[in-house]
């Protein structure tokens, strides 16, 4: 990519962030009546009225505002938004009796799902550590460490390693099948890596470093495909590959069949997850002070698979998922895959210097700027056809929140600046 291309991409992302994306959230999200954040908006950016506040949406929102403030945006307003969110998270979603955060409250803060889901707890660690790094408020790291300690006490599988993920309120493991008590997932462990990275960055405690290294080893040696280096979605407790199913308490709107199974349930991988994993691993290694060359083979496999099979060279953007060997299953375009691939491809281009990563970045960048962003409103469409026509049209709900989009733009600008300075 030429300097002119890099500068144009940076300007387009900067204009989108300052004029559209951050204003969308800063003008709408704060619930001044009940605390916390409103997270459900229709295609026109209006509150769509769902009476829920999920742990995942509240924690991701806190992370977004804290990290954007830490990156230098908002003139202090974003730090105040993050503080507002932390007040609600600790005041209304923390379980004083059993510890950990409830999965969901209604808008007023009354608990409606009291289960302890590790996916949500990981984002609590992530956002609260980032919040302390951004603001200096010690409540963040205090509660992040409390959650970390609870996971070590209740969630660690001392037989096979890794973390169980689905618990009742009192941290007893849920049942098998759709209840999820007998499964382990790439998704939860990848986000634990992300959370432990920021926790260690904030605390500098040796225990947090050791547990981060432990989950990195688990991801690279158990969870990623031994030949293709691609992410395997679900496992049994003993790390045998399990058919991917839909859980009773879901984290996402993935498209399953009516019986709750996934097409090609034992041979599917997400291009977005693979690239997200790779750039999160790079960030973790940076925080740990470990050269990325020690994981070069894994990184190249994760990045190359997405570029070789997941990029749509005809219509632009990145596909949803396919087989480990390369066959594409789902050619639609979902917002979060585009967001994560933007960051990851810039990292791949910056580190390895291969023009195929630069070309792929330009492809996805153009699709996002020209098709994925709902420019008059300011946020991204959640799901589009291969050609770039919206299928789902809401701007936000518990799963389609600001974490992927805002982080993508801020982190992409940071990497473009690094490339330009070089």
C-alpha positions as CSV (number, residue, x, y, z in Angstrom):
1,X,0.0,0.0,0.0
2,X,1.3,3.4,-0.9
3,X,1.4,6.3,1.6
4,X,-1.4,7.9,-0.3
5,X,-3.6,4.9,0.2
6,X,-2.7,4.6,3.8
7,X,-3.5,8.3,4.4
8,X,-6.8,8.0,2.5
9,X,-7.8,5.0,4.6
10,X,-6.9,6.8,7.8
11,X,-8.8,9.9,6.9
12,X,-11.9,7.9,6.0
13,X,-11.8,6.0,9.3
14,X,-11.0,9.2,11.3
15,X,-13.9,11.1,9.8
16,X,-16.3,8.1,10.4
17,X,-15.2,7.9,14.0
18,X,-15.4,11.6,14.9
19,X,-18.4,12.6,12.8
20,X,-20.6,9.4,12.9
21,X,-19.7,6.5,15.1
22,X,-18.8,8.1,18.4
23,X,-21.6,10.7,18.2
24,X,-24.1,7.9,17.6
25,X,-23.3,6.4,21.0
26,X,-22.5,9.6,22.9
27,X,-25.9,11.0,22.0
28,X,-28.0,7.9,22.8
29,X,-26.5,5.4,25.1
30,X,-26.6,6.8,28.6
31,X,-29.7,5.8,30.6
32,X,-30.0,8.8,32.9
33,X,-33.2,7.4,34.6
34,X,-32.1,3.9,35.6
35,X,-28.3,3.9,35.2
36,X,-26.2,1.9,32.8
37,X,-26.7,2.0,29.1
38,X,-29.5,1.7,26.6
39,X,-28.3,-0.8,24.0
40,X,-31.2,-1.5,21.6
41,X,-31.6,0.8,18.6
42,X,-33.5,0.4,15.3
43,X,-32.4,1.1,11.8
44,X,-33.0,4.8,12.3
45,X,-31.1,5.0,15.6
46,X,-34.2,5.1,17.8
47,X,-34.6,3.2,21.1
48,X,-36.4,0.1,20.1
49,X,-37.6,-0.5,23.7
50,X,-36.4,-4.0,24.7
51,X,-36.6,-4.2,28.5
52,X,-33.2,-5.7,29.2
53,X,-29.7,-4.9,30.1
54,X,-27.3,-7.8,29.4
55,X,-24.0,-8.3,31.0
56,X,-22.3,-8.6,27.6
57,X,-23.8,-5.3,26.3
58,X,-23.0,-3.3,29.5
59,X,-19.5,-4.5,29.8
60,X,-18.7,-4.1,26.1
61,X,-20.0,-0.6,26.3
62,X,-17.8,0.2,29.3
63,X,-14.8,-1.1,27.4
64,X,-15.7,1.0,24.4
65,X,-16.0,4.3,26.2
66,X,-12.9,3.6,28.5
67,X,-10.7,2.5,25.6
68,X,-11.8,5.4,23.4
69,X,-11.0,7.8,26.2
70,X,-7.6,6.1,26.8
71,X,-6.9,6.5,23.0
72,X,-7.5,10.3,23.3
73,X,-11.0,10.8,22.1
74,X,-14.0,12.5,23.7
75,X,-12.4,15.3,25.8
76,X,-13.3,13.6,29.0
77,X,-17.0,12.8,28.2
78,X,-16.2,9.2,27.3
79,X,-14.5,8.7,30.7
80,X,-17.7,9.9,32.4
81,X,-19.8,7.5,30.3
82,X,-17.5,4.7,31.4
83,X,-17.8,5.7,35.0
84,X,-21.6,5.8,34.7
85,X,-21.5,2.3,33.3
86,X,-19.3,1.0,36.1
87,X,-21.6,2.4,38.7
88,X,-24.5,0.4,37.2
89,X,-22.4,-2.8,36.7
90,X,-21.1,-2.9,40.3
91,X,-24.3,-1.5,41.9
92,X,-26.9,-3.6,40.1
93,X,-25.3,-6.6,38.4
94,X,-22.8,-7.8,41.0
95,X,-24.0,-10.8,43.1
96,X,-23.2,-9.9,46.7
97,X,-24.0,-13.4,48.0
98,X,-22.2,-15.6,45.5
99,X,-19.9,-13.2,43.6
100,X,-19.7,-12.6,39.9
101,X,-22.0,-10.7,37.7
102,X,-25.5,-11.7,36.7
103,X,-26.2,-12.4,33.1
104,X,-29.2,-10.0,32.6
105,X,-31.3,-7.4,34.3
106,X,-34.2,-5.4,33.1
107,X,-33.8,-1.7,32.4
108,X,-34.5,-0.8,36.1
109,X,-31.8,-3.1,37.3
110,X,-33.9,-6.0,38.5
111,X,-32.3,-9.4,37.9
112,X,-34.0,-11.5,35.2
113,X,-31.3,-14.1,34.5
114,X,-29.0,-14.8,37.5
115,X,-26.7,-17.4,35.8
116,X,-22.9,-17.0,35.8
117,X,-21.7,-17.3,32.2
118,X,-17.9,-17.2,31.8
119,X,-18.2,-15.4,28.4
120,X,-19.8,-12.5,30.3
121,X,-17.4,-12.7,33.2
122,X,-14.5,-12.4,30.8
123,X,-15.8,-9.2,29.4
124,X,-16.2,-7.9,33.0
125,X,-12.5,-8.5,33.6
126,X,-11.7,-6.9,30.2
127,X,-13.7,-3.7,30.6
128,X,-13.0,-3.2,34.3
129,X,-9.2,-3.5,33.8
130,X,-9.4,-1.2,30.8
131,X,-11.4,1.3,32.9
132,X,-8.8,1.5,35.6
133,X,-6.0,1.9,32.9
134,X,-8.1,4.7,31.3
135,X,-9.3,6.6,34.4
136,X,-7.2,5.5,37.4
137,X,-10.4,4.5,39.3
138,X,-9.3,1.5,41.4
139,X,-12.8,0.0,41.5
140,X,-12.2,-1.4,38.1
141,X,-9.1,-3.5,38.9
142,X,-10.6,-4.5,42.3
143,X,-13.6,-6.1,40.7
144,X,-11.7,-7.5,37.8
145,X,-9.5,-9.4,40.2
146,X,-12.5,-10.6,42.2
147,X,-13.9,-12.1,39.0
148,X,-10.6,-13.6,38.0
149,X,-10.3,-15.2,41.5
150,X,-13.8,-16.7,41.2
151,X,-13.0,-18.2,37.8
152,X,-9.9,-19.9,39.2
153,X,-12.0,-21.2,42.1
154,X,-15.0,-22.4,40.3
155,X,-14.5,-22.6,36.5
156,X,-11.0,-24.1,36.0
157,X,-11.1,-27.8,34.8
158,X,-8.4,-29.3,37.0
159,X,-8.5,-32.6,35.0
160,X,-8.3,-31.5,31.4
161,X,-7.4,-27.9,31.6
162,X,-9.2,-24.8,30.4
163,X,-12.4,-23.4,31.8
164,X,-16.0,-24.7,32.1
165,X,-18.3,-22.0,30.9
166,X,-22.0,-22.3,32.1
167,X,-22.9,-22.0,35.7
168,X,-25.9,-21.5,37.9
169,X,-26.0,-18.5,40.2
170,X,-24.1,-20.3,43.0
171,X,-21.4,-21.4,40.6
172,X,-22.5,-25.0,40.3
173,X,-22.0,-26.3,36.8
174,X,-25.0,-26.5,34.5
175,X,-26.1,-29.7,32.8
176,X,-25.1,-31.2,29.5
177,X,-26.2,-30.5,25.9
178,X,-27.9,-27.1,25.3
179,X,-27.3,-26.1,28.9
180,X,-23.6,-26.1,28.0
181,X,-22.1,-27.6,31.1
182,X,-20.2,-30.3,29.2
183,X,-18.8,-28.0,26.5
184,X,-15.8,-25.7,26.1
185,X,-15.5,-23.1,23.3
186,X,-13.0,-21.2,21.3
187,X,-15.0,-18.1,21.8
188,X,-14.9,-18.0,25.6
189,X,-11.2,-19.0,25.8
190,X,-10.2,-16.4,23.2
191,X,-12.0,-13.7,25.2
192,X,-10.3,-14.9,28.4
193,X,-7.0,-14.4,26.6
194,X,-8.1,-10.9,25.7
195,X,-9.3,-10.2,29.3
196,X,-6.2,-11.6,31.0
197,X,-4.0,-9.5,28.7
198,X,-5.6,-6.3,29.9
199,X,-5.8,-7.6,33.5
200,X,-2.1,-8.3,33.5
201,X,-1.3,-4.9,31.8
202,X,-3.2,-3.2,34.6
203,X,-2.1,-5.3,37.6
204,X,1.4,-6.5,36.6
205,X,0.8,-9.5,38.9
206,X,2.8,-12.7,38.2
207,X,-0.3,-14.9,38.7
208,X,-2.2,-13.0,36.0
209,X,0.8,-13.3,33.6
210,X,1.0,-17.1,34.3
211,X,-2.7,-17.6,33.6
212,X,-2.5,-15.6,30.4
213,X,0.4,-17.7,29.2
214,X,-1.6,-20.8,30.2
215,X,-4.6,-19.9,28.1
216,X,-2.4,-18.9,25.1
217,X,-0.9,-22.4,25.2
218,X,-4.3,-23.9,25.4
219,X,-5.5,-21.9,22.4
220,X,-2.5,-22.7,20.2
221,X,-2.1,-26.3,21.1
222,X,-5.7,-27.5,21.7
223,X,-8.2,-25.2,20.2
224,X,-6.7,-24.2,16.9
225,X,-6.7,-26.9,14.2
226,X,-3.5,-28.9,14.3
227,X,-3.0,-28.7,10.5
228,X,-4.8,-25.6,9.3
229,X,-4.3,-23.4,12.3
230,X,-7.9,-22.4,12.2
231,X,-10.3,-22.1,15.2
232,X,-12.5,-25.1,16.2
233,X,-15.7,-23.7,17.7
234,X,-16.7,-26.3,20.4
235,X,-15.2,-29.2,22.4
236,X,-16.2,-31.7,24.9
237,X,-14.6,-31.4,28.4
238,X,-11.7,-33.6,27.4
239,X,-11.0,-31.5,24.3
240,X,-12.4,-33.9,21.7
241,X,-14.1,-31.9,19.0
242,X,-17.8,-31.5,19.6
243,X,-20.6,-30.7,17.1
244,X,-21.3,-27.0,17.3
245,X,-24.7,-26.5,18.9
246,X,-26.8,-23.5,20.2
247,X,-26.8,-23.0,23.9
248,X,-29.9,-22.1,26.0
249,X,-28.1,-18.9,27.0
250,X,-26.6,-17.7,23.8
251,X,-23.9,-15.2,23.0
252,X,-24.7,-14.1,19.5
253,X,-27.2,-14.4,16.8
254,X,-25.3,-17.1,14.8
255,X,-27.5,-18.8,12.3
256,X,-28.3,-22.4,13.3
257,X,-30.8,-24.9,11.9
258,X,-34.2,-25.4,13.6
259,X,-32.9,-28.2,15.7
260,X,-30.2,-26.0,17.2
261,X,-27.3,-27.5,15.3
262,X,-24.8,-25.9,12.9
263,X,-24.3,-26.8,9.3
264,X,-21.2,-28.9,9.0
265,X,-21.2,-28.9,12.8
266,X,-17.8,-30.6,13.2
267,X,-16.0,-28.8,10.3
268,X,-16.6,-25.1,10.3
269,X,-14.4,-22.1,11.2
270,X,-15.0,-18.4,11.3
271,X,-12.7,-16.2,9.2
272,X,-13.4,-13.3,11.6
273,X,-12.6,-15.3,14.7
274,X,-9.3,-16.6,13.2
275,X,-8.1,-13.1,12.4
276,X,-9.4,-11.7,15.7
277,X,-7.5,-14.4,17.6
278,X,-4.3,-13.6,15.7
279,X,-4.3,-9.9,16.4
280,X,-5.4,-10.5,20.0
281,X,-2.5,-13.0,20.4
282,X,-0.1,-10.4,18.9
283,X,-1.3,-7.8,21.5
284,X,-1.0,-10.3,24.3
285,X,2.6,-11.1,23.3
286,X,3.4,-7.4,23.1
287,X,2.1,-6.9,26.7
288,X,4.0,-10.0,27.9
289,X,7.2,-8.8,26.1
290,X,7.4,-12.0,24.0
291,X,8.6,-11.8,20.4
292,X,5.8,-12.7,17.9
293,X,8.4,-14.8,16.1
294,X,7.8,-17.5,18.7
295,X,4.3,-17.9,17.4
296,X,5.0,-17.1,13.7
297,X,3.7,-20.3,12.2
298,X,0.4,-20.0,14.1
299,X,0.0,-16.4,13.1
300,X,0.7,-17.0,9.5
301,X,-1.8,-19.9,9.3
302,X,-4.6,-17.8,11.0
303,X,-4.0,-14.8,8.7
304,X,-3.4,-16.7,5.5
305,X,-6.5,-18.9,5.8
306,X,-8.7,-15.9,6.0
307,X,-7.1,-14.1,3.1
308,X,-6.8,-17.2,0.9
309,X,-10.4,-18.4,1.4
310,X,-12.5,-15.7,3.3
311,X,-12.0,-12.5,1.2
312,X,-14.6,-11.9,-1.4
313,X,-12.6,-10.5,-4.3
314,X,-15.7,-10.0,-6.4
315,X,-18.0,-8.0,-4.1
316,X,-15.6,-7.0,-1.3
317,X,-15.5,-7.8,2.4
318,X,-15.0,-11.1,4.2
319,X,-17.3,-14.1,4.3
320,X,-18.7,-15.5,7.5
321,X,-17.4,-19.0,7.7
322,X,-16.2,-22.1,5.9
323,X,-14.4,-25.4,6.3
324,X,-10.9,-25.7,7.8
325,X,-9.7,-26.9,4.4
326,X,-11.1,-23.9,2.6
327,X,-14.6,-24.5,1.2
328,X,-16.8,-21.4,1.9
329,X,-20.2,-22.2,3.6
330,X,-21.7,-18.8,4.3
331,X,-21.0,-15.9,1.9
332,X,-23.0,-13.3,3.7
333,X,-21.2,-10.3,5.4
334,X,-21.6,-9.8,9.1
335,X,-20.4,-6.6,10.8
336,X,-18.1,-8.0,13.4
337,X,-16.0,-10.1,11.0
338,X,-15.3,-7.0,8.9
339,X,-14.4,-5.1,12.0
340,X,-11.9,-7.6,13.3
341,X,-10.4,-8.4,9.9
342,X,-9.6,-4.7,9.4
343,X,-7.4,-4.7,12.5
344,X,-5.8,-8.1,11.9
345,X,-4.9,-7.5,8.3
346,X,-3.1,-4.3,9.2
347,X,-1.1,-6.2,11.8
348,X,-0.3,-8.9,9.3
349,X,0.8,-6.4,6.7
350,X,2.8,-4.4,9.2
351,X,4.6,-7.4,10.6
352,X,5.1,-9.7,7.6
353,X,5.1,-7.1,4.8
354,X,3.3,-9.3,2.3
355,X,1.2,-7.3,-0.2
356,X,-1.5,-9.9,-0.1
357,X,-2.4,-8.6,3.3
358,X,-2.3,-5.0,2.2
359,X,-4.6,-5.9,-0.8
360,X,-7.0,-7.7,1.4
361,X,-7.1,-4.8,3.8
362,X,-8.0,-2.4,1.0
363,X,-10.7,-4.7,-0.1
364,X,-12.4,-5.0,3.3
365,X,-11.9,-1.3,4.0
366,X,-13.7,-0.3,0.9
367,X,-16.6,-2.7,1.6
368,X,-17.0,-1.3,5.1
369,X,-16.8,2.4,4.1
370,X,-18.9,2.0,1.0
371,X,-21.5,-0.6,2.1
372,X,-21.3,-1.7,5.7
373,X,-21.7,1.7,7.4
374,X,-25.1,3.3,7.6
375,X,-23.6,6.7,7.1
376,X,-26.8,8.9,7.7
377,X,-27.2,7.2,11.1
378,X,-23.6,6.5,12.1
379,X,-23.4,2.8,12.9
380,X,-22.8,-0.3,10.9
381,X,-25.4,-2.6,9.4
382,X,-25.4,-5.9,11.3
383,X,-25.7,-8.4,8.4
384,X,-25.7,-8.0,4.6
385,X,-26.0,-10.1,1.5
386,X,-22.8,-11.0,-0.3
387,X,-23.4,-8.0,-2.6
388,X,-23.9,-5.6,0.3
389,X,-27.6,-5.3,0.8
390,X,-28.8,-5.1,4.4
391,X,-30.6,-8.3,5.7
392,X,-30.8,-7.3,9.4
393,X,-31.3,-3.6,9.9
394,X,-31.1,-2.8,13.6
395,X,-28.2,-0.6,14.6
396,X,-27.8,-2.2,18.1
397,X,-29.0,-4.9,20.4
398,X,-27.4,-7.0,23.2
399,X,-25.1,-8.6,20.7
400,X,-24.6,-6.0,18.0
401,X,-23.1,-3.3,20.2
402,X,-20.3,-0.8,19.9
403,X,-17.4,-3.0,21.0
404,X,-16.4,-4.4,17.6
405,X,-17.1,-1.2,15.5
406,X,-15.5,1.4,17.7
407,X,-12.5,-0.7,18.6
408,X,-12.0,-1.6,15.0
409,X,-11.8,2.0,13.9
410,X,-9.6,3.2,16.8
411,X,-7.2,0.2,16.5
412,X,-7.1,0.5,12.7
413,X,-6.2,4.2,12.9
414,X,-3.4,3.3,15.4
415,X,-1.9,0.7,13.0
416,X,-2.2,3.0,10.0
417,X,-0.3,5.6,11.9
418,X,2.4,3.0,12.7
419,X,2.6,2.2,9.0
420,X,2.8,5.8,8.0
421,X,5.5,6.6,10.5
422,X,7.5,3.7,9.3
